[in-house]
């Protein structure tokens, strides 16, 4: 998705070293990107001071605690980053008059719905991570000008599920890979997400919006199969349940929503839709090859 000429002048992006941060860096050459160690979200005073000093017009808050399972073992640390850290970012946005764009997740839902989740569906996170991101949404909403974007199953430059599948297939050519087949969603390419978020800002969007890859939903096993086919590495995908996959794994293991499909109609009404996730996975695999 084109950025419409936005260069990122006046923008600050947190989470520089994450998948979305890297995609935004490529899209917004004039944006200021920050991350650890000089920008610690667990230091609210430092976060506020650094952001206010830059007098941004837009803050894209992509930095977060994203270690889903580790959050179960250290919930206070996860909340310090995802809730208190976001609260500091929101205070800085309020002081400077900046638009705060906060990245959230389908993990704010429990996944029990039989249909795609809409923005006005009540959240009910299953995990510490999901609860901390919901707390982050509430903190972000304290900024007078804010946009909360929920997405899911992000992949891009950096560590991600598709990269792990390709690495496993390279290490054991032709051998079967066991992958969970009872969690449904739509993967989202960080490159597409970055373009979509910029487009939403350009469209003047505020409030809460869902934005994820397009196309028919699939399971993690489907994603693995698409990635392996795109990479030209024929290998059987053994489909299994989450319960069977996690049996015997060391804990803690955070519960995941079985349904992570988001209704993106509101974003589409603003002219922002992401490409089919199957096409995006193939494009990503070509970049990785």
JSON list of C-alpha atoms in Angstrom, two decimals, residues 83-270:
[
{"chain": "A", "resi": 83, "resn": "UNK", "atom": "CA", "xyz": [0.17, -0.42, 30.42]},
{"chain": "A", "resi": 84, "resn": "UNK", "atom": "CA", "xyz": [2.37, 2.01, 32.37]},
{"chain": "A", "resi": 85, "resn": "UNK", "atom": "CA", "xyz": [4.64, 2.56, 29.39]},
{"chain": "A", "resi": 86, "resn": "UNK", "atom": "CA", "xyz": [1.69, 3.30, 27.13]},
{"chain": "A", "resi": 87, "resn": "UNK", "atom": "CA", "xyz": [0.24, 5.63, 29.74]},
{"chain": "A", "resi": 88, "resn": "UNK", "atom": "CA", "xyz": [3.48, 7.63, 29.64]},
{"chain": "A", "resi": 89, "resn": "UNK", "atom": "CA", "xyz": [3.32, 7.77, 25.85]},
{"chain": "A", "resi": 90, "resn": "UNK", "atom": "CA", "xyz": [-0.29, 8.97, 26.07]},
{"chain": "A", "resi": 91, "resn": "UNK", "atom": "CA", "xyz": [0.66, 11.74, 28.52]},
{"chain": "A", "resi": 92, "resn": "UNK", "atom": "CA", "xyz": [3.37, 12.90, 26.13]},
{"chain": "A", "resi": 93, "resn": "UNK", "atom": "CA", "xyz": [0.89, 12.88, 23.25]},
{"chain": "A", "resi": 94, "resn": "UNK", "atom": "CA", "xyz": [-1.52, 14.97, 25.33]},
{"chain": "A", "resi": 95, "resn": "UNK", "atom": "CA", "xyz": [1.20, 17.48, 26.24]},
{"chain": "A", "resi": 96, "resn": "UNK", "atom": "CA", "xyz": [2.37, 17.90, 22.66]},
{"chain": "A", "resi": 97, "resn": "UNK", "atom": "CA", "xyz": [-1.00, 17.64, 20.92]},
{"chain": "A", "resi": 98, "resn": "UNK", "atom": "CA", "xyz": [0.26, 14.67, 18.90]},
{"chain": "A", "resi": 99, "resn": "UNK", "atom": "CA", "xyz": [-1.95, 11.96, 17.44]},
{"chain": "A", "resi": 100, "resn": "UNK", "atom": "CA", "xyz": [-1.20, 8.70, 19.27]},
{"chain": "A", "resi": 101, "resn": "UNK", "atom": "CA", "xyz": [-1.45, 5.57, 17.13]},
{"chain": "A", "resi": 102, "resn": "UNK", "atom": "CA", "xyz": [-1.38, 2.47, 19.35]},
{"chain": "A", "resi": 103, "resn": "UNK", "atom": "CA", "xyz": [-0.91, -1.06, 18.03]},
{"chain": "A", "resi": 104, "resn": "UNK", "atom": "CA", "xyz": [-3.05, -3.69, 19.74]},
{"chain": "A", "resi": 105, "resn": "UNK", "atom": "CA", "xyz": [-3.99, -7.30, 19.16]},
{"chain": "A", "resi": 106, "resn": "UNK", "atom": "CA", "xyz": [-6.72, -9.89, 18.67]},
{"chain": "A", "resi": 107, "resn": "UNK", "atom": "CA", "xyz": [-5.56, -11.33, 22.02]},
{"chain": "A", "resi": 108, "resn": "UNK", "atom": "CA", "xyz": [-7.90, -8.87, 23.76]},
{"chain": "A", "resi": 109, "resn": "UNK", "atom": "CA", "xyz": [-10.66, -11.35, 22.78]},
{"chain": "A", "resi": 110, "resn": "UNK", "atom": "CA", "xyz": [-11.20, -14.86, 24.13]},
{"chain": "A", "resi": 111, "resn": "UNK", "atom": "CA", "xyz": [-11.76, -16.35, 20.66]},
{"chain": "A", "resi": 112, "resn": "UNK", "atom": "CA", "xyz": [-15.09, -17.95, 21.59]},
{"chain": "A", "resi": 113, "resn": "UNK", "atom": "CA", "xyz": [-17.10, -16.09, 18.95]},
{"chain": "A", "resi": 114, "resn": "UNK", "atom": "CA", "xyz": [-18.24, -17.97, 15.85]},
{"chain": "A", "resi": 115, "resn": "UNK", "atom": "CA", "xyz": [-17.89, -14.86, 13.68]},
{"chain": "A", "resi": 116, "resn": "UNK", "atom": "CA", "xyz": [-15.20, -12.21, 13.10]},
{"chain": "A", "resi": 117, "resn": "UNK", "atom": "CA", "xyz": [-14.80, -9.80, 15.99]},
{"chain": "A", "resi": 118, "resn": "UNK", "atom": "CA", "xyz": [-16.06, -6.25, 15.55]},
{"chain": "A", "resi": 119, "resn": "UNK", "atom": "CA", "xyz": [-14.63, -3.22, 17.29]},
{"chain": "A", "resi": 120, "resn": "UNK", "atom": "CA", "xyz": [-17.67, -2.96, 19.59]},
{"chain": "A", "resi": 121, "resn": "UNK", "atom": "CA", "xyz": [-17.52, -6.58, 20.78]},
{"chain": "A", "resi": 122, "resn": "UNK", "atom": "CA", "xyz": [-16.68, -6.80, 24.49]},
{"chain": "A", "resi": 123, "resn": "UNK", "atom": "CA", "xyz": [-13.03, -7.76, 25.03]},
{"chain": "A", "resi": 124, "resn": "UNK", "atom": "CA", "xyz": [-12.23, -10.71, 27.27]},
{"chain": "A", "resi": 125, "resn": "UNK", "atom": "CA", "xyz": [-8.53, -11.57, 27.20]},
{"chain": "A", "resi": 126, "resn": "UNK", "atom": "CA", "xyz": [-7.43, -15.06, 28.19]},
{"chain": "A", "resi": 127, "resn": "UNK", "atom": "CA", "xyz": [-3.78, -14.29, 28.88]},
{"chain": "A", "resi": 128, "resn": "UNK", "atom": "CA", "xyz": [-1.67, -11.84, 30.85]},
{"chain": "A", "resi": 129, "resn": "UNK", "atom": "CA", "xyz": [-0.35, -10.51, 27.55]},
{"chain": "A", "resi": 130, "resn": "UNK", "atom": "CA", "xyz": [-3.85, -9.94, 26.20]},
{"chain": "A", "resi": 131, "resn": "UNK", "atom": "CA", "xyz": [-4.93, -8.22, 29.41]},
{"chain": "A", "resi": 132, "resn": "UNK", "atom": "CA", "xyz": [-1.86, -5.98, 29.34]},
{"chain": "A", "resi": 133, "resn": "UNK", "atom": "CA", "xyz": [-2.55, -4.94, 25.76]},
{"chain": "A", "resi": 134, "resn": "UNK", "atom": "CA", "xyz": [-6.16, -4.18, 26.66]},
{"chain": "A", "resi": 135, "resn": "UNK", "atom": "CA", "xyz": [-4.84, -2.05, 29.52]},
{"chain": "A", "resi": 136, "resn": "UNK", "atom": "CA", "xyz": [-2.62, -0.37, 26.96]},
{"chain": "A", "resi": 137, "resn": "UNK", "atom": "CA", "xyz": [-5.66, 0.40, 24.80]},
{"chain": "A", "resi": 138, "resn": "UNK", "atom": "CA", "xyz": [-7.35, 2.06, 27.76]},
{"chain": "A", "resi": 139, "resn": "UNK", "atom": "CA", "xyz": [-4.20, 4.06, 28.51]},
{"chain": "A", "resi": 140, "resn": "UNK", "atom": "CA", "xyz": [-3.85, 5.16, 24.89]},
{"chain": "A", "resi": 141, "resn": "UNK", "atom": "CA", "xyz": [-7.45, 6.33, 24.89]},
{"chain": "A", "resi": 142, "resn": "UNK", "atom": "CA", "xyz": [-6.49, 8.94, 27.52]},
{"chain": "A", "resi": 143, "resn": "UNK", "atom": "CA", "xyz": [-4.70, 10.89, 24.78]},
{"chain": "A", "resi": 144, "resn": "UNK", "atom": "CA", "xyz": [-7.13, 13.46, 23.36]},
{"chain": "A", "resi": 145, "resn": "UNK", "atom": "CA", "xyz": [-6.22, 12.42, 19.80]},
{"chain": "A", "resi": 146, "resn": "UNK", "atom": "CA", "xyz": [-5.73, 8.67, 19.48]},
{"chain": "A", "resi": 147, "resn": "UNK", "atom": "CA", "xyz": [-6.13, 5.78, 17.08]},
{"chain": "A", "resi": 148, "resn": "UNK", "atom": "CA", "xyz": [-6.01, 2.19, 18.36]},
{"chain": "A", "resi": 149, "resn": "UNK", "atom": "CA", "xyz": [-5.35, -0.41, 15.64]},
{"chain": "A", "resi": 150, "resn": "UNK", "atom": "CA", "xyz": [-5.90, -4.07, 16.47]},
{"chain": "A", "resi": 151, "resn": "UNK", "atom": "CA", "xyz": [-4.15, -6.60, 14.27]},
{"chain": "A", "resi": 152, "resn": "UNK", "atom": "CA", "xyz": [-3.02, -10.23, 14.42]},
{"chain": "A", "resi": 153, "resn": "UNK", "atom": "CA", "xyz": [-0.37, -12.81, 13.56]},
{"chain": "A", "resi": 154, "resn": "UNK", "atom": "CA", "xyz": [2.18, -10.24, 12.37]},
{"chain": "A", "resi": 155, "resn": "UNK", "atom": "CA", "xyz": [5.14, -11.38, 10.29]},
{"chain": "A", "resi": 156, "resn": "UNK", "atom": "CA", "xyz": [7.95, -9.39, 8.72]},
{"chain": "A", "resi": 157, "resn": "UNK", "atom": "CA", "xyz": [11.64, -8.67, 9.13]},
{"chain": "A", "resi": 158, "resn": "UNK", "atom": "CA", "xyz": [12.60, -10.31, 12.39]},
{"chain": "A", "resi": 159, "resn": "UNK", "atom": "CA", "xyz": [11.59, -13.35, 14.42]},
{"chain": "A", "resi": 160, "resn": "UNK", "atom": "CA", "xyz": [8.20, -14.82, 13.46]},
{"chain": "A", "resi": 161, "resn": "UNK", "atom": "CA", "xyz": [6.26, -18.04, 12.84]},
{"chain": "A", "resi": 162, "resn": "UNK", "atom": "CA", "xyz": [6.88, -18.21, 9.10]},
{"chain": "A", "resi": 163, "resn": "UNK", "atom": "CA", "xyz": [10.60, -17.75, 9.56]},
{"chain": "A", "resi": 164, "resn": "UNK", "atom": "CA", "xyz": [10.58, -20.57, 12.10]},
{"chain": "A", "resi": 165, "resn": "UNK", "atom": "CA", "xyz": [8.75, -22.87, 9.69]},
{"chain": "A", "resi": 166, "resn": "UNK", "atom": "CA", "xyz": [11.19, -22.12, 6.88]},
{"chain": "A", "resi": 167, "resn": "UNK", "atom": "CA", "xyz": [14.15, -22.66, 9.20]},
{"chain": "A", "resi": 168, "resn": "UNK", "atom": "CA", "xyz": [12.76, -25.99, 10.37]},
{"chain": "A", "resi": 169, "resn": "UNK", "atom": "CA", "xyz": [12.16, -27.17, 6.82]},
{"chain": "A", "resi": 170, "resn": "UNK", "atom": "CA", "xyz": [15.68, -26.16, 5.83]},
{"chain": "A", "resi": 171, "resn": "UNK", "atom": "CA", "xyz": [17.16, -28.04, 8.79]},
{"chain": "A", "resi": 172, "resn": "UNK", "atom": "CA", "xyz": [15.15, -31.21, 8.09]},
{"chain": "A", "resi": 173, "resn": "UNK", "atom": "CA", "xyz": [14.34, -31.24, 4.34]},
{"chain": "A", "resi": 174, "resn": "UNK", "atom": "CA", "xyz": [11.24, -33.22, 3.45]},
{"chain": "A", "resi": 175, "resn": "UNK", "atom": "CA", "xyz": [10.41, -34.15, 7.02]},
{"chain": "A", "resi": 176, "resn": "UNK", "atom": "CA", "xyz": [6.95, -33.54, 8.38]},
{"chain": "A", "resi": 177, "resn": "UNK", "atom": "CA", "xyz": [6.26, -30.48, 10.52]},
{"chain": "A", "resi": 178, "resn": "UNK", "atom": "CA", "xyz": [3.66, -30.61, 13.29]},
{"chain": "A", "resi": 179, "resn": "UNK", "atom": "CA", "xyz": [1.57, -27.44, 13.42]},
{"chain": "A", "resi": 180, "resn": "UNK", "atom": "CA", "xyz": [-1.52, -26.33, 15.36]},
{"chain": "A", "resi": 181, "resn": "UNK", "atom": "CA", "xyz": [-4.72, -26.52, 13.35]},
{"chain": "A", "resi": 182, "resn": "UNK", "atom": "CA", "xyz": [-7.43, -25.32, 15.75]},
{"chain": "A", "resi": 183, "resn": "UNK", "atom": "CA", "xyz": [-6.57, -21.62, 15.96]},
{"chain": "A", "resi": 184, "resn": "UNK", "atom": "CA", "xyz": [-7.99, -19.53, 13.12]},
{"chain": "A", "resi": 185, "resn": "UNK", "atom": "CA", "xyz": [-6.98, -16.08, 12.01]},
{"chain": "A", "resi": 186, "resn": "UNK", "atom": "CA", "xyz": [-5.45, -14.01, 9.25]},
{"chain": "A", "resi": 187, "resn": "UNK", "atom": "CA", "xyz": [-1.70, -13.36, 9.19]},
{"chain": "A", "resi": 188, "resn": "UNK", "atom": "CA", "xyz": [-0.68, -9.74, 8.67]},
{"chain": "A", "resi": 189, "resn": "UNK", "atom": "CA", "xyz": [2.47, -8.72, 6.79]},
{"chain": "A", "resi": 190, "resn": "UNK", "atom": "CA", "xyz": [4.24, -5.93, 8.68]},
{"chain": "A", "resi": 191, "resn": "UNK", "atom": "CA", "xyz": [4.91, -4.12, 5.40]},
{"chain": "A", "resi": 192, "resn": "UNK", "atom": "CA", "xyz": [1.17, -4.06, 4.61]},
{"chain": "A", "resi": 193, "resn": "UNK", "atom": "CA", "xyz": [0.27, -3.13, 8.18]},
{"chain": "A", "resi": 194, "resn": "UNK", "atom": "CA", "xyz": [2.67, -0.18, 8.14]},
{"chain": "A", "resi": 195, "resn": "UNK", "atom": "CA", "xyz": [1.17, 1.11, 4.91]},
{"chain": "A", "resi": 196, "resn": "UNK", "atom": "CA", "xyz": [-2.34, 0.60, 6.22]},
{"chain": "A", "resi": 197, "resn": "UNK", "atom": "CA", "xyz": [-1.66, 2.46, 9.46]},
{"chain": "A", "resi": 198, "resn": "UNK", "atom": "CA", "xyz": [-0.17, 5.40, 7.58]},
{"chain": "A", "resi": 199, "resn": "UNK", "atom": "CA", "xyz": [-3.17, 5.41, 5.26]},
{"chain": "A", "resi": 200, "resn": "UNK", "atom": "CA", "xyz": [-5.54, 5.46, 8.24]},
{"chain": "A", "resi": 201, "resn": "UNK", "atom": "CA", "xyz": [-3.72, 8.48, 9.67]},
{"chain": "A", "resi": 202, "resn": "UNK", "atom": "CA", "xyz": [-3.94, 10.20, 6.30]},
{"chain": "A", "resi": 203, "resn": "UNK", "atom": "CA", "xyz": [-7.68, 9.43, 6.22]},
{"chain": "A", "resi": 204, "resn": "UNK", "atom": "CA", "xyz": [-8.11, 11.15, 9.57]},
{"chain": "A", "resi": 205, "resn": "UNK", "atom": "CA", "xyz": [-9.14, 7.97, 11.38]},
{"chain": "A", "resi": 206, "resn": "UNK", "atom": "CA", "xyz": [-9.45, 8.08, 15.17]},
{"chain": "A", "resi": 207, "resn": "UNK", "atom": "CA", "xyz": [-10.86, 5.78, 17.83]},
{"chain": "A", "resi": 208, "resn": "UNK", "atom": "CA", "xyz": [-10.63, 1.99, 17.48]},
{"chain": "A", "resi": 209, "resn": "UNK", "atom": "CA", "xyz": [-10.18, 0.08, 14.22]},
{"chain": "A", "resi": 210, "resn": "UNK", "atom": "CA", "xyz": [-9.39, -3.48, 13.19]},
{"chain": "A", "resi": 211, "resn": "UNK", "atom": "CA", "xyz": [-6.81, -4.08, 10.46]},
{"chain": "A", "resi": 212, "resn": "UNK", "atom": "CA", "xyz": [-5.38, -7.46, 9.46]},
{"chain": "A", "resi": 213, "resn": "UNK", "atom": "CA", "xyz": [-4.45, -9.36, 6.32]},
{"chain": "A", "resi": 214, "resn": "UNK", "atom": "CA", "xyz": [-7.25, -9.96, 3.84]},
{"chain": "A", "resi": 215, "resn": "UNK", "atom": "CA", "xyz": [-8.65, -13.17, 2.35]},
{"chain": "A", "resi": 216, "resn": "UNK", "atom": "CA", "xyz": [-10.27, -16.21, 3.84]},
{"chain": "A", "resi": 217, "resn": "UNK", "atom": "CA", "xyz": [-9.10, -17.07, 7.35]},
{"chain": "A", "resi": 218, "resn": "UNK", "atom": "CA", "xyz": [-6.81, -20.00, 7.93]},
{"chain": "A", "resi": 219, "resn": "UNK", "atom": "CA", "xyz": [-5.11, -21.92, 10.72]},
{"chain": "A", "resi": 220, "resn": "UNK", "atom": "CA", "xyz": [-1.44, -21.94, 11.66]},
{"chain": "A", "resi": 221, "resn": "UNK", "atom": "CA", "xyz": [-1.17, -25.21, 9.75]},
{"chain": "A", "resi": 222, "resn": "UNK", "atom": "CA", "xyz": [-2.61, -23.49, 6.67]},
{"chain": "A", "resi": 223, "resn": "UNK", "atom": "CA", "xyz": [-0.06, -20.70, 7.03]},
{"chain": "A", "resi": 224, "resn": "UNK", "atom": "CA", "xyz": [2.76, -23.22, 7.24]},
{"chain": "A", "resi": 225, "resn": "UNK", "atom": "CA", "xyz": [1.54, -25.02, 4.13]},
{"chain": "A", "resi": 226, "resn": "UNK", "atom": "CA", "xyz": [1.33, -21.76, 2.15]},
{"chain": "A", "resi": 227, "resn": "UNK", "atom": "CA", "xyz": [4.82, -20.73, 3.25]},
{"chain": "A", "resi": 228, "resn": "UNK", "atom": "CA", "xyz": [6.36, -24.10, 2.37]},
{"chain": "A", "resi": 229, "resn": "UNK", "atom": "CA", "xyz": [4.70, -24.11, -1.05]},
{"chain": "A", "resi": 230, "resn": "UNK", "atom": "CA", "xyz": [5.89, -20.56, -1.75]},
{"chain": "A", "resi": 231, "resn": "UNK", "atom": "CA", "xyz": [9.42, -21.55, -0.76]},
{"chain": "A", "resi": 232, "resn": "UNK", "atom": "CA", "xyz": [9.35, -24.63, -2.99]},
{"chain": "A", "resi": 233, "resn": "UNK", "atom": "CA", "xyz": [9.99, -26.93, -0.05]},
{"chain": "A", "resi": 234, "resn": "UNK", "atom": "CA", "xyz": [7.49, -29.79, -0.21]},
{"chain": "A", "resi": 235, "resn": "UNK", "atom": "CA", "xyz": [7.03, -31.16, 3.29]},
{"chain": "A", "resi": 236, "resn": "UNK", "atom": "CA", "xyz": [4.00, -32.70, 4.96]},
{"chain": "A", "resi": 237, "resn": "UNK", "atom": "CA", "xyz": [2.23, -30.57, 7.57]},
{"chain": "A", "resi": 238, "resn": "UNK", "atom": "CA", "xyz": [0.90, -32.72, 10.40]},
{"chain": "A", "resi": 239, "resn": "UNK", "atom": "CA", "xyz": [-2.16, -30.95, 11.76]},
{"chain": "A", "resi": 240, "resn": "UNK", "atom": "CA", "xyz": [-2.73, -31.17, 15.49]},
{"chain": "A", "resi": 241, "resn": "UNK", "atom": "CA", "xyz": [-4.68, -29.53, 18.29]},
{"chain": "A", "resi": 242, "resn": "UNK", "atom": "CA", "xyz": [-3.33, -26.84, 20.58]},
{"chain": "A", "resi": 243, "resn": "UNK", "atom": "CA", "xyz": [-3.76, -29.19, 23.54]},
{"chain": "A", "resi": 244, "resn": "UNK", "atom": "CA", "xyz": [-1.78, -31.99, 21.90]},
{"chain": "A", "resi": 245, "resn": "UNK", "atom": "CA", "xyz": [0.92, -29.60, 20.68]},
{"chain": "A", "resi": 246, "resn": "UNK", "atom": "CA", "xyz": [1.46, -28.13, 24.13]},
{"chain": "A", "resi": 247, "resn": "UNK", "atom": "CA", "xyz": [1.47, -31.48, 25.96]},
{"chain": "A", "resi": 248, "resn": "UNK", "atom": "CA", "xyz": [4.82, -31.97, 27.59]},
{"chain": "A", "resi": 249, "resn": "UNK", "atom": "CA", "xyz": [6.14, -28.50, 26.75]},
{"chain": "A", "resi": 250, "resn": "UNK", "atom": "CA", "xyz": [7.66, -26.62, 29.69]},
{"chain": "A", "resi": 251, "resn": "UNK", "atom": "CA", "xyz": [5.44, -23.88, 31.01]},
{"chain": "A", "resi": 252, "resn": "UNK", "atom": "CA", "xyz": [4.05, -21.47, 31.52]},
{"chain": "A", "resi": 253, "resn": "UNK", "atom": "CA", "xyz": [2.12, -21.52, 28.25]},
{"chain": "A", "resi": 254, "resn": "UNK", "atom": "CA", "xyz": [-0.38, -18.73, 27.73]},
{"chain": "A", "resi": 255, "resn": "UNK", "atom": "CA", "xyz": [-3.83, -19.57, 26.38]},
{"chain": "A", "resi": 256, "resn": "UNK", "atom": "CA", "xyz": [-4.49, -18.30, 22.85]},
{"chain": "A", "resi": 257, "resn": "UNK", "atom": "CA", "xyz": [-7.83, -17.32, 21.30]},
{"chain": "A", "resi": 258, "resn": "UNK", "atom": "CA", "xyz": [-9.13, -20.04, 18.98]},
{"chain": "A", "resi": 259, "resn": "UNK", "atom": "CA", "xyz": [-10.70, -17.37, 16.76]},
{"chain": "A", "resi": 260, "resn": "UNK", "atom": "CA", "xyz": [-8.51, -14.38, 15.97]},
{"chain": "A", "resi": 261, "resn": "UNK", "atom": "CA", "xyz": [-10.45, -13.24, 12.92]},
{"chain": "A", "resi": 262, "resn": "UNK", "atom": "CA", "xyz": [-11.21, -9.52, 12.99]},
{"chain": "A", "resi": 263, "resn": "UNK", "atom": "CA", "xyz": [-13.97, -7.70, 11.13]},
{"chain": "A", "resi": 264, "resn": "UNK", "atom": "CA", "xyz": [-12.14, -4.96, 9.24]},
{"chain": "A", "resi": 265, "resn": "UNK", "atom": "CA", "xyz": [-15.19, -3.33, 7.64]},
{"chain": "A", "resi": 266, "resn": "UNK", "atom": "CA", "xyz": [-14.66, 0.03, 9.36]},
{"chain": "A", "resi": 267, "resn": "UNK", "atom": "CA", "xyz": [-11.13, 0.36, 7.98]},
{"chain": "A", "resi": 268, "resn": "UNK", "atom": "CA", "xyz": [-12.36, -0.78, 4.57]},
{"chain": "A", "resi": 269, "resn": "UNK", "atom": "CA", "xyz": [-15.01, 1.93, 4.63]},
{"chain": "A", "resi": 270, "resn": "UNK", "atom": "CA", "xyz": [-12.12, 4.42, 4.91]}
]
